[in-house]
PDB file of C-alpha atoms and ligand atoms in Angstrom:
ATOM      1  CA  MET A   1     138.876  57.113 -71.187  1.00 94.00           C
ATOM      2  CA  ARG A   2     142.892  58.408 -71.996  1.00 97.00           C
ATOM      3  CA  LEU A   3     143.791  61.031 -69.161  1.00 98.00           C
ATOM      4  CA  GLY A   4     146.908  64.074 -69.403  1.00 98.00           C
ATOM      5  CA  ILE A   5     148.111  64.875 -66.041  1.00 98.00           C
ATOM      6  CA  ILE A   6     149.780  68.501 -66.471  1.00 98.00           C
ATOM      7  CA  SER A   7     151.734  69.613 -63.485  1.00 95.00           C
ATOM      8  CA  ALA A   8     153.402  72.648 -63.914  1.00 86.00           C
ATOM      9  CA  LEU A   9     156.281  71.765 -61.353  1.00 87.00           C
ATOM     10  CA  SER A  10     158.997  68.347 -61.583  1.00 93.00           C
ATOM     11  CA  GLU A  11     158.254  68.050 -57.903  1.00 90.00           C
ATOM     12  CA  GLU A  12     154.441  67.117 -57.974  1.00 88.00           C
ATOM     13  CA  GLN A  13     155.185  65.474 -61.105  1.00 93.00           C
ATOM     14  CA  GLN A  14     157.632  62.916 -60.245  1.00 93.00           C
ATOM     15  CA  GLY A  15     155.574  60.390 -57.916  1.00 93.00           C
ATOM     16  CA  LEU A  16     153.073  59.993 -60.663  1.00 95.00           C
ATOM     17  CA  VAL A  17     155.848  59.052 -62.949  1.00 96.00           C
ATOM     18  CA  GLU A  18     157.552  56.913 -60.581  1.00 96.00           C
ATOM     19  CA  ALA A  19     153.804  55.314 -59.754  1.00 96.00           C
ATOM     20  CA  MET A  20     152.965  54.726 -63.591  1.00 97.00           C
ATOM     21  CA  GLN A  21     152.658  51.290 -64.870  1.00 96.00           C
ATOM     22  CA  SER A  22     154.888  50.473 -67.926  1.00 94.00           C
ATOM     23  CA  PRO A  23     155.346  53.507 -68.565  1.00 97.00           C
ATOM     24  CA  TYR A  24     157.781  55.254 -71.195  1.00 97.00           C
ATOM     25  CA  LYS A  25     158.330  58.643 -72.864  1.00 97.00           C
ATOM     26  CA  LEU A  26     158.357  60.695 -75.937  1.00 98.00           C
ATOM     27  CA  ILE A  27     160.062  64.040 -76.169  1.00 98.00           C
ATOM     28  CA  HIS A  28     158.201  66.590 -78.002  1.00 98.00           C
ATOM     29  CA  GLY A  29     158.075  70.173 -78.583  1.00 97.00           C
ATOM     30  CA  GLN A  30     161.018  70.551 -75.440  1.00 97.00           C
ATOM     31  CA  ARG A  31     158.984  68.858 -73.518  1.00 97.00           C
ATOM     32  CA  THR A  32     158.629  65.002 -71.635  1.00 98.00           C
ATOM     33  CA  TYR A  33     155.299  63.051 -72.126  1.00 98.00           C
ATOM     34  CA  TRP A  34     155.104  59.948 -69.701  1.00 98.00           C
ATOM     35  CA  VAL A  35     152.362  57.419 -71.580  1.00 98.00           C
ATOM     36  CA  GLY A  36     151.193  54.624 -69.544  1.00 98.00           C
ATOM     37  CA  GLN A  37     148.991  53.810 -66.880  1.00 97.00           C
ATOM     38  CA  LEU A  38     147.959  55.232 -63.591  1.00 97.00           C
ATOM     39  CA  TRP A  39     146.073  53.025 -61.322  1.00 96.00           C
ATOM     40  CA  GLU A  40     144.694  50.691 -64.213  1.00 95.00           C
ATOM     41  CA  ILE A  41     143.832  54.373 -65.831  1.00 96.00           C
ATOM     42  CA  ASP A  42     145.693  55.168 -69.309  1.00 97.00           C
ATOM     43  CA  ALA A  43     147.341  58.357 -69.117  1.00 98.00           C
ATOM     44  CA  VAL A  44     150.169  61.066 -69.907  1.00 98.00           C
ATOM     45  CA  CYS A  45     151.665  62.987 -67.877  1.00 98.00           C
ATOM     46  CA  VAL A  46     153.701  66.188 -68.761  1.00 98.00           C
ATOM     47  CA  LEU A  47     155.544  69.147 -67.486  1.00 98.00           C
ATOM     48  CA  SER A  48     154.014  72.498 -68.830  1.00 97.00           C
ATOM     49  CA  ARG A  49     156.246  74.848 -67.250  1.00 95.00           C
ATOM     50  CA  ILE A  50     155.370  77.967 -66.415  1.00 96.00           C
ATOM     51  CA  GLY A  51     152.913  80.553 -67.736  1.00 97.00           C
ATOM     52  CA  LYS A  52     149.615  80.482 -70.236  1.00 98.00           C
ATOM     53  CA  VAL A  53     151.707  80.063 -73.596  1.00 98.00           C
ATOM     54  CA  ALA A  54     152.782  77.174 -72.158  1.00 97.00           C
ATOM     55  CA  ALA A  55     150.692  75.380 -70.755  1.00 98.00           C
ATOM     56  CA  ALA A  56     147.878  75.841 -73.980  1.00 98.00           C
ATOM     57  CA  VAL A  57     150.810  74.255 -76.006  1.00 98.00           C
ATOM     58  CA  THR A  58     151.134  71.569 -74.165  1.00 98.00           C
ATOM     59  CA  THR A  59     147.123  70.856 -73.792  1.00 98.00           C
ATOM     60  CA  THR A  60     146.934  71.036 -77.459  1.00 98.00           C
ATOM     61  CA  THR A  61     150.056  68.369 -78.008  1.00 98.00           C
ATOM     62  CA  LEU A  62     147.893  66.729 -75.639  1.00 98.00           C
ATOM     63  CA  VAL A  63     145.182  66.238 -77.214  1.00 98.00           C
ATOM     64  CA  GLU A  64     146.608  66.605 -80.842  1.00 98.00           C
ATOM     65  CA  LYS A  65     149.356  64.362 -80.751  1.00 98.00           C
ATOM     66  CA  PHE A  66     148.226  61.865 -77.816  1.00 98.00           C
ATOM     67  CA  GLY A  67     145.001  61.633 -78.266  1.00 98.00           C
ATOM     68  CA  VAL A  68     143.892  62.210 -74.514  1.00 98.00           C
ATOM     69  CA  THR A  69     139.985  62.485 -73.944  1.00 98.00           C
ATOM     70  CA  HIS A  70     140.166  64.419 -70.402  1.00 98.00           C
ATOM     71  CA  ILE A  71     142.873  66.625 -68.836  1.00 98.00           C
ATOM     72  CA  LEU A  72     143.852  67.579 -65.480  1.00 98.00           C
ATOM     73  CA  PHE A  73     146.157  70.406 -63.597  1.00 98.00           C
ATOM     74  CA  THR A  74     147.882  70.109 -60.842  1.00 97.00           C
ATOM     75  CA  GLY A  75     149.698  73.016 -58.960  1.00 96.00           C
ATOM     76  CA  VAL A  76     149.525  75.475 -56.816  1.00 97.00           C
ATOM     77  CA  ALA A  77     147.935  78.647 -56.214  1.00 98.00           C
ATOM     78  CA  GLY A  78     148.035  82.578 -54.445  1.00 98.00           C
ATOM     79  CA  SER A  79     145.141  82.817 -52.174  1.00 98.00           C
ATOM     80  CA  GLY A  80     142.116  84.980 -54.291  1.00 98.00           C
ATOM     81  CA  ASP A  81     140.095  85.751 -51.290  1.00 98.00           C
ATOM     82  CA  ARG A  82     141.112  86.623 -47.389  1.00 96.00           C
ATOM     83  CA  SER A  83     138.770  83.590 -46.277  1.00 97.00           C
ATOM     84  CA  ILE A  84     140.797  80.764 -48.252  1.00 98.00           C
ATOM     85  CA  LYS A  85     144.052  79.917 -46.304  1.00 97.00           C
ATOM     86  CA  VAL A  86     147.778  78.377 -47.375  1.00 97.00           C
ATOM     87  CA  GLY A  87     146.926  74.411 -47.260  1.00 97.00           C
ATOM     88  CA  ASP A  88     143.563  74.841 -48.828  1.00 98.00           C
ATOM     89  CA  ILE A  89     142.551  73.235 -51.832  1.00 98.00           C
ATOM     90  CA  VAL A  90     140.657  75.040 -54.679  1.00 98.00           C
ATOM     91  CA  VAL A  91     139.485  73.067 -58.018  1.00 98.00           C
ATOM     92  CA  ALA A  92     138.326  75.533 -60.797  1.00 98.00           C
ATOM     93  CA  GLU A  93     134.307  75.840 -61.770  1.00 98.00           C
ATOM     94  CA  SER A  94     135.581  78.291 -64.568  1.00 98.00           C
ATOM     95  CA  LEU A  95     138.771  80.157 -65.149  1.00 98.00           C
ATOM     96  CA  VAL A  96     139.100  83.861 -66.178  1.00 99.00           C
ATOM     97  CA  GLN A  97     142.525  85.065 -67.893  1.00 98.00           C
ATOM     98  CA  HIS A  98     143.019  88.133 -65.529  1.00 98.00           C
ATOM     99  CA  ASP A  99     145.538  89.857 -67.431  1.00 98.00           C
ATOM    100  CA  MET A 100     144.439  90.419 -70.869  1.00 98.00           C
ATOM    101  CA  ASP A 101     142.176  93.239 -71.214  1.00 98.00           C
ATOM    102  CA  ALA A 102     141.715  94.832 -74.773  1.00 98.00           C
ATOM    103  CA  SER A 103     139.496  97.534 -73.410  1.00 98.00           C
ATOM    104  CA  PRO A 104     138.351  99.234 -75.112  1.00 98.00           C
ATOM    105  CA  LEU A 105     137.806  97.170 -77.909  1.00 98.00           C
ATOM    106  CA  PHE A 106     136.585  94.195 -75.773  1.00 98.00           C
ATOM    107  CA  PRO A 107     135.071  94.626 -72.283  1.00 98.00           C
ATOM    108  CA  ARG A 108     137.815  93.652 -69.651  1.00 98.00           C
ATOM    109  CA  PHE A 109     138.969  90.494 -69.410  1.00 98.00           C
ATOM    110  CA  GLU A 110     137.235  89.148 -72.615  1.00 98.00           C
ATOM    111  CA  VAL A 111     139.506  86.864 -75.421  1.00 98.00           C
ATOM    112  CA  PRO A 112     138.848  88.533 -77.825  1.00 98.00           C
ATOM    113  CA  LEU A 113     136.501  87.333 -80.828  1.00 96.00           C
ATOM    114  CA  THR A 114     135.154  84.480 -77.906  1.00 97.00           C
ATOM    115  CA  GLY A 115     132.708  86.652 -76.409  1.00 97.00           C
ATOM    116  CA  MET A 116     133.954  84.791 -73.560  1.00 98.00           C
ATOM    117  CA  THR A 117     135.715  86.277 -70.248  1.00 98.00           C
ATOM    118  CA  HIS A 118     135.559  83.219 -67.770  1.00 98.00           C
ATOM    119  CA  PHE A 119     135.881  79.678 -69.789  1.00 98.00           C
ATOM    120  CA  PRO A 120     133.702  76.893 -67.637  1.00 98.00           C
ATOM    121  CA  ALA A 121     136.153  73.917 -66.618  1.00 98.00           C
ATOM    122  CA  ASP A 122     133.821  70.243 -66.460  1.00 98.00           C
ATOM    123  CA  HIS A 123     131.306  69.910 -63.670  1.00 97.00           C
ATOM    124  CA  HIS A 124     131.083  65.800 -63.667  1.00 97.00           C
ATOM    125  CA  LEU A 125     135.534  65.993 -63.563  1.00 97.00           C
ATOM    126  CA  GLY A 126     135.759  69.004 -60.985  1.00 97.00           C
ATOM    127  CA  THR A 127     133.493  67.231 -58.559  1.00 97.00           C
ATOM    128  CA  ARG A 128     135.195  63.982 -59.002  1.00 97.00           C
ATOM    129  CA  LEU A 129     138.051  65.778 -57.952  1.00 97.00           C
ATOM    130  CA  LEU A 130     136.679  67.352 -55.405  1.00 98.00           C
ATOM    131  CA  ASP A 131     135.414  63.989 -54.098  1.00 98.00           C
ATOM    132  CA  ALA A 132     139.224  62.762 -53.858  1.00 98.00           C
ATOM    133  CA  ALA A 133     140.127  65.746 -52.286  1.00 98.00           C
ATOM    134  CA  TYR A 134     137.776  65.143 -49.810  1.00 98.00           C
ATOM    135  CA  ALA A 135     139.270  61.836 -49.175  1.00 98.00           C
ATOM    136  CA  PHE A 136     142.282  62.946 -49.575  1.00 98.00           C
ATOM    137  CA  LEU A 137     141.852  65.248 -46.017  1.00 98.00           C
ATOM    138  CA  GLU A 138     139.848  62.418 -44.520  1.00 98.00           C
ATOM    139  CA  ASN A 139     142.517  59.507 -44.764  1.00 97.00           C
ATOM    140  CA  ASP A 140     145.626  60.549 -46.319  1.00 97.00           C
ATOM    141  CA  PHE A 141     146.284  64.336 -45.161  1.00 97.00           C
ATOM    142  CA  SER A 142     147.597  63.480 -41.208  1.00 96.00           C
ATOM    143  CA  ASP A 143     149.927  60.975 -42.443  1.00 97.00           C
ATOM    144  CA  ALA A 144     151.086  62.051 -46.052  1.00 97.00           C
ATOM    145  CA  ILE A 145     152.681  65.399 -44.799  1.00 97.00           C
ATOM    146  CA  ASP A 146     155.502  65.836 -42.256  1.00 96.00           C
ATOM    147  CA  PRO A 147     154.215  67.106 -38.988  1.00 96.00           C
ATOM    148  CA  LEU A 148     157.284  69.664 -39.087  1.00 96.00           C
ATOM    149  CA  GLU A 149     156.151  71.321 -42.215  1.00 96.00           C
ATOM    150  CA  LYS A 150     152.551  70.910 -41.206  1.00 96.00           C
ATOM    151  CA  ALA A 151     153.418  73.492 -38.233  1.00 96.00           C
ATOM    152  CA  ALA A 152     156.022  75.151 -40.340  1.00 95.00           C
ATOM    153  CA  PHE A 153     153.354  76.646 -42.892  1.00 96.00           C
ATOM    154  CA  GLY A 154     150.504  76.592 -40.294  1.00 95.00           C
ATOM    155  CA  LEU A 155     147.993  73.573 -41.803  1.00 96.00           C
ATOM    156  CA  ARG A 156     145.705  72.854 -39.415  1.00 93.00           C
ATOM    157  CA  GLN A 157     142.232  71.537 -40.984  1.00 96.00           C
ATOM    158  CA  PRO A 158     142.653  72.627 -44.864  1.00 98.00           C
ATOM    159  CA  ARG A 159     139.543  73.308 -46.143  1.00 98.00           C
ATOM    160  CA  ILE A 160     138.626  73.180 -50.102  1.00 98.00           C
ATOM    161  CA  HIS A 161     136.774  76.084 -52.216  1.00 98.00           C
ATOM    162  CA  ARG A 162     134.800  75.510 -55.867  1.00 98.00           C
ATOM    163  CA  GLY A 163     134.626  78.873 -57.570  1.00 98.00           C
ATOM    164  CA  LEU A 164     136.711  80.867 -60.274  1.00 98.00           C
ATOM    165  CA  ILE A 165     140.094  80.579 -60.889  1.00 99.00           C
ATOM    166  CA  ALA A 166     142.133  83.713 -62.219  1.00 99.00           C
ATOM    167  CA  SER A 167     145.351  83.007 -64.628  1.00 98.00           C
ATOM    168  CA  GLY A 168     147.602  85.057 -65.433  1.00 98.00           C
ATOM    169  CA  ASP A 169     152.081  85.527 -66.747  1.00 98.00           C
ATOM    170  CA  GLN A 170     152.416  87.449 -62.972  1.00 97.00           C
ATOM    171  CA  PHE A 171     153.722  86.193 -60.196  1.00 97.00           C
ATOM    172  CA  VAL A 172     151.243  88.129 -57.863  1.00 98.00           C
ATOM    173  CA  ASN A 173     153.114  89.034 -54.878  1.00 97.00           C
ATOM    174  CA  ASP A 174     151.559  92.467 -54.135  1.00 97.00           C
ATOM    175  CA  ARG A 175     148.753  93.161 -51.851  1.00 97.00           C
ATOM    176  CA  GLU A 176     147.171  95.884 -53.510  1.00 98.00           C
ATOM    177  CA  HIS A 177     147.262  93.475 -57.195  1.00 98.00           C
ATOM    178  CA  ILE A 178     145.379  90.703 -55.556  1.00 98.00           C
ATOM    179  CA  ASN A 179     142.929  93.259 -53.761  1.00 98.00           C
ATOM    180  CA  GLY A 180     141.944  94.958 -57.093  1.00 98.00           C
ATOM    181  CA  LEU A 181     141.297  91.216 -58.704  1.00 98.00           C
ATOM    182  CA  ASN A 182     139.043  90.119 -55.957  1.00 98.00           C
ATOM    183  CA  ALA A 183     137.584  93.535 -56.360  1.00 98.00           C
ATOM    184  CA  ALA A 184     136.816  92.623 -60.259  1.00 98.00           C
ATOM    185  CA  LEU A 185     136.434  89.076 -60.046  1.00 98.00           C
ATOM    186  CA  PRO A 186     133.475  87.613 -57.898  1.00 98.00           C
ATOM    187  CA  GLY A 187     133.478  84.742 -56.879  1.00 98.00           C
ATOM    188  CA  LEU A 188     137.620  84.279 -56.910  1.00 98.00           C
ATOM    189  CA  VAL A 189     139.174  81.896 -55.092  1.00 98.00           C
ATOM    190  CA  ALA A 190     143.042  81.231 -56.614  1.00 98.00           C
ATOM    191  CA  VAL A 191     145.395  82.903 -58.883  1.00 98.00           C
ATOM    192  CA  GLU A 192     147.774  81.066 -60.724  1.00 98.00           C
ATOM    193  CA  MET A 193     149.573  81.255 -64.299  1.00 98.00           C
ATOM    194  CA  GLU A 194     148.222  78.325 -66.592  1.00 98.00           C
ATOM    195  CA  GLY A 195     144.416  77.358 -65.789  1.00 98.00           C
ATOM    196  CA  ALA A 196     143.085  79.616 -67.899  1.00 98.00           C
ATOM    197  CA  ALA A 197     144.420  78.784 -71.039  1.00 98.00           C
ATOM    198  CA  VAL A 198     144.196  75.375 -70.590  1.00 98.00           C
ATOM    199  CA  ALA A 199     140.664  75.456 -70.245  1.00 98.00           C
ATOM    200  CA  GLN A 200     140.508  77.730 -73.560  1.00 98.00           C
ATOM    201  CA  VAL A 201     142.357  75.244 -75.308  1.00 98.00           C
ATOM    202  CA  CYS A 202     140.025  72.362 -74.133  1.00 98.00           C
ATOM    203  CA  HIS A 203     136.821  74.424 -74.303  1.00 98.00           C
ATOM    204  CA  GLU A 204     137.785  75.065 -78.142  1.00 98.00           C
ATOM    205  CA  LEU A 205     138.786  71.311 -79.040  1.00 98.00           C
ATOM    206  CA  ASN A 206     135.878  70.369 -76.834  1.00 98.00           C
ATOM    207  CA  VAL A 207     137.812  67.908 -74.192  1.00 98.00           C
ATOM    208  CA  PRO A 208     137.033  67.970 -71.183  1.00 98.00           C
ATOM    209  CA  CYS A 209     138.831  69.733 -68.091  1.00 98.00           C
ATOM    210  CA  ALA A 210     139.526  70.075 -64.476  1.00 98.00           C
ATOM    211  CA  VAL A 211     142.051  72.215 -62.817  1.00 98.00           C
ATOM    212  CA  ILE A 212     143.193  71.547 -58.959  1.00 98.00           C
ATOM    213  CA  ARG A 213     145.181  73.853 -57.121  1.00 98.00           C
ATOM    214  CA  THR A 214     146.652  73.686 -53.124  1.00 97.00           C
ATOM    215  CA  ILE A 215     147.084  77.460 -51.527  1.00 97.00           C
ATOM    216  CA  SER A 216     150.874  78.241 -51.018  1.00 97.00           C
ATOM    217  CA  ASP A 217     151.046  81.582 -50.534  1.00 97.00           C
ATOM    218  CA  ASN A 218     148.343  84.594 -49.720  1.00 96.00           C
ATOM    219  CA  ALA A 219     149.502  86.660 -53.491  1.00 97.00           C
ATOM    220  CA  ASN A 220     151.161  89.714 -51.001  1.00 94.00           C
ATOM    221  CA  GLU A 221     154.667  90.616 -50.209  1.00 93.00           C
ATOM    222  CA  ASN A 222     155.436  86.884 -48.747  1.00 91.00           C
ATOM    223  CA  ALA A 223     154.204  84.971 -51.328  1.00 90.00           C
ATOM    224  CA  ALA A 224     157.991  84.056 -52.900  1.00 92.00           C
ATOM    225  CA  THR A 225     159.043  83.254 -49.189  1.00 91.00           C
ATOM    226  CA  ASP A 226     159.099  79.100 -48.899  1.00 92.00           C
ATOM    227  CA  PHE A 227     157.300  79.111 -51.821  1.00 94.00           C
ATOM    228  CA  LEU A 228     159.746  75.984 -53.598  1.00 94.00           C
ATOM    229  CA  ARG A 229     160.073  74.114 -49.544  1.00 95.00           C
ATOM    230  CA  PHE A 230     156.294  74.140 -49.895  1.00 97.00           C
ATOM    231  CA  VAL A 231     155.767  72.788 -52.763  1.00 95.00           C
ATOM    232  CA  LYS A 232     158.438  69.797 -52.061  1.00 95.00           C
ATOM    233  CA  SER A 233     156.920  69.183 -48.663  1.00 96.00           C
ATOM    234  CA  VAL A 234     153.015  69.886 -49.046  1.00 97.00           C
ATOM    235  CA  ALA A 235     151.471  70.332 -52.506  1.00 96.00           C
ATOM    236  CA  ALA A 236     153.571  67.395 -53.911  1.00 96.00           C
ATOM    237  CA  GLN A 237     152.006  64.964 -51.194  1.00 96.00           C
ATOM    238  CA  TYR A 238     148.818  66.427 -52.359  1.00 97.00           C
ATOM    239  CA  ALA A 239     148.443  66.449 -55.787  1.00 96.00           C
ATOM    240  CA  PHE A 240     149.989  63.021 -55.798  1.00 97.00           C
ATOM    241  CA  HIS A 241     147.232  61.390 -53.533  1.00 97.00           C
ATOM    242  CA  ILE A 242     144.559  63.262 -54.663  1.00 98.00           C
ATOM    243  CA  VAL A 243     144.930  62.178 -58.323  1.00 97.00           C
ATOM    244  CA  ARG A 244     145.292  58.214 -56.943  1.00 97.00           C
ATOM    245  CA  ARG A 245     142.093  58.911 -55.482  1.00 97.00           C
ATOM    246  CA  PHE A 246     140.816  60.253 -58.536  1.00 97.00           C
ATOM    247  CA  CYS A 247     142.410  57.167 -60.818  1.00 97.00           C
ATOM    248  CA  GLN A 248     141.219  54.416 -58.219  1.00 96.00           C
ATOM    249  CA  GLN A 249     137.571  55.935 -57.747  1.00 93.00           C
ATOM    250  CA  THR A 250     137.585  56.713 -61.652  1.00 88.00           C
ATOM    251  CA  LYS A 251     138.130  52.906 -62.502  1.00 71.00           C
ATOM    252  CA  VAL A 252     135.439  51.197 -60.388  1.00 57.00           C
ATOM    253  CA  LEU A 253     132.742  53.525 -61.974  1.00 57.00           C
TER     254      LEU A 253
HETATM  255  N1  ADE B 301     151.353  79.929 -57.820  1.00 73.64           N
HETATM  256  C1  ADE B 301     151.331  80.376 -56.609  1.00 73.64           C
HETATM  257  N2  ADE B 301     151.506  81.473 -56.244  1.00 73.64           N
HETATM  258  C2  ADE B 301     150.976  82.193 -56.715  1.00 73.64           C
HETATM  259  C3  ADE B 301     150.910  83.505 -57.359  1.00 73.64           C
HETATM  260  N3  ADE B 301     150.882  84.493 -55.770  1.00 73.64           N
HETATM  261  N4  ADE B 301     150.947  84.319 -58.124  1.00 73.64           N
HETATM  262  C4  ADE B 301     150.359  83.302 -59.467  1.00 73.64           C
HETATM  263  N5  ADE B 301     150.685  81.792 -59.325  1.00 73.64           N
HETATM  264  C5  ADE B 301     150.900  81.535 -57.905  1.00 73.64           C
END
């Protein structure tokens, strides 16, 4: 196994790069790829930057140039359903590009000439990520996050959800927009800007992938408030411990 780990923001990646054994970096296509081992798993860590094109080219490079066999994407997302709260964790079952619309030539959301609207995430990889996320909440959450930050963001007993993640080249910060996506996409758990592009590339290249996101906002008018503070003080800790537990549990399989 050679694991590619993609993060959208540097705060989320920093801890993982610091934890790497014998890391070296390679710069390619304006991105820095960190190659080494994470808890004894061969790994390559990279920042995709933001958006579907950035994620697609990064994913392709990880597979074609770095030979990764599995891909994990960690990041934050807006809630896709009223029942899903800030601080909850979502794992993708499948992913859709919510801004893809070539109608009336093709049905809304269908990626033309693929016949597909939903791209699957790898079920086995997703289940192992879920296990890591549950172990994080049970064992690490209470100590890993500063109590002041927990209070500031109203984090009490975060929950974990598995379902549909929708990606688009838009930061969704409008109640009507998110309600419309929720109505059009049954099973929606979150909106973000990269996952479905990673899933399409992985589907086309036949590489298993999984996407895990911490809910940072409700995709409404308040979505951008305290966004970076949340990434630094909450999401970065979630990503680090969940990936650590994922690697440690993978090593013993
Ligand atoms: N990532 C985190 N929050 C988001 C939002 N509201 N829209 C798109 N991507 C996001």
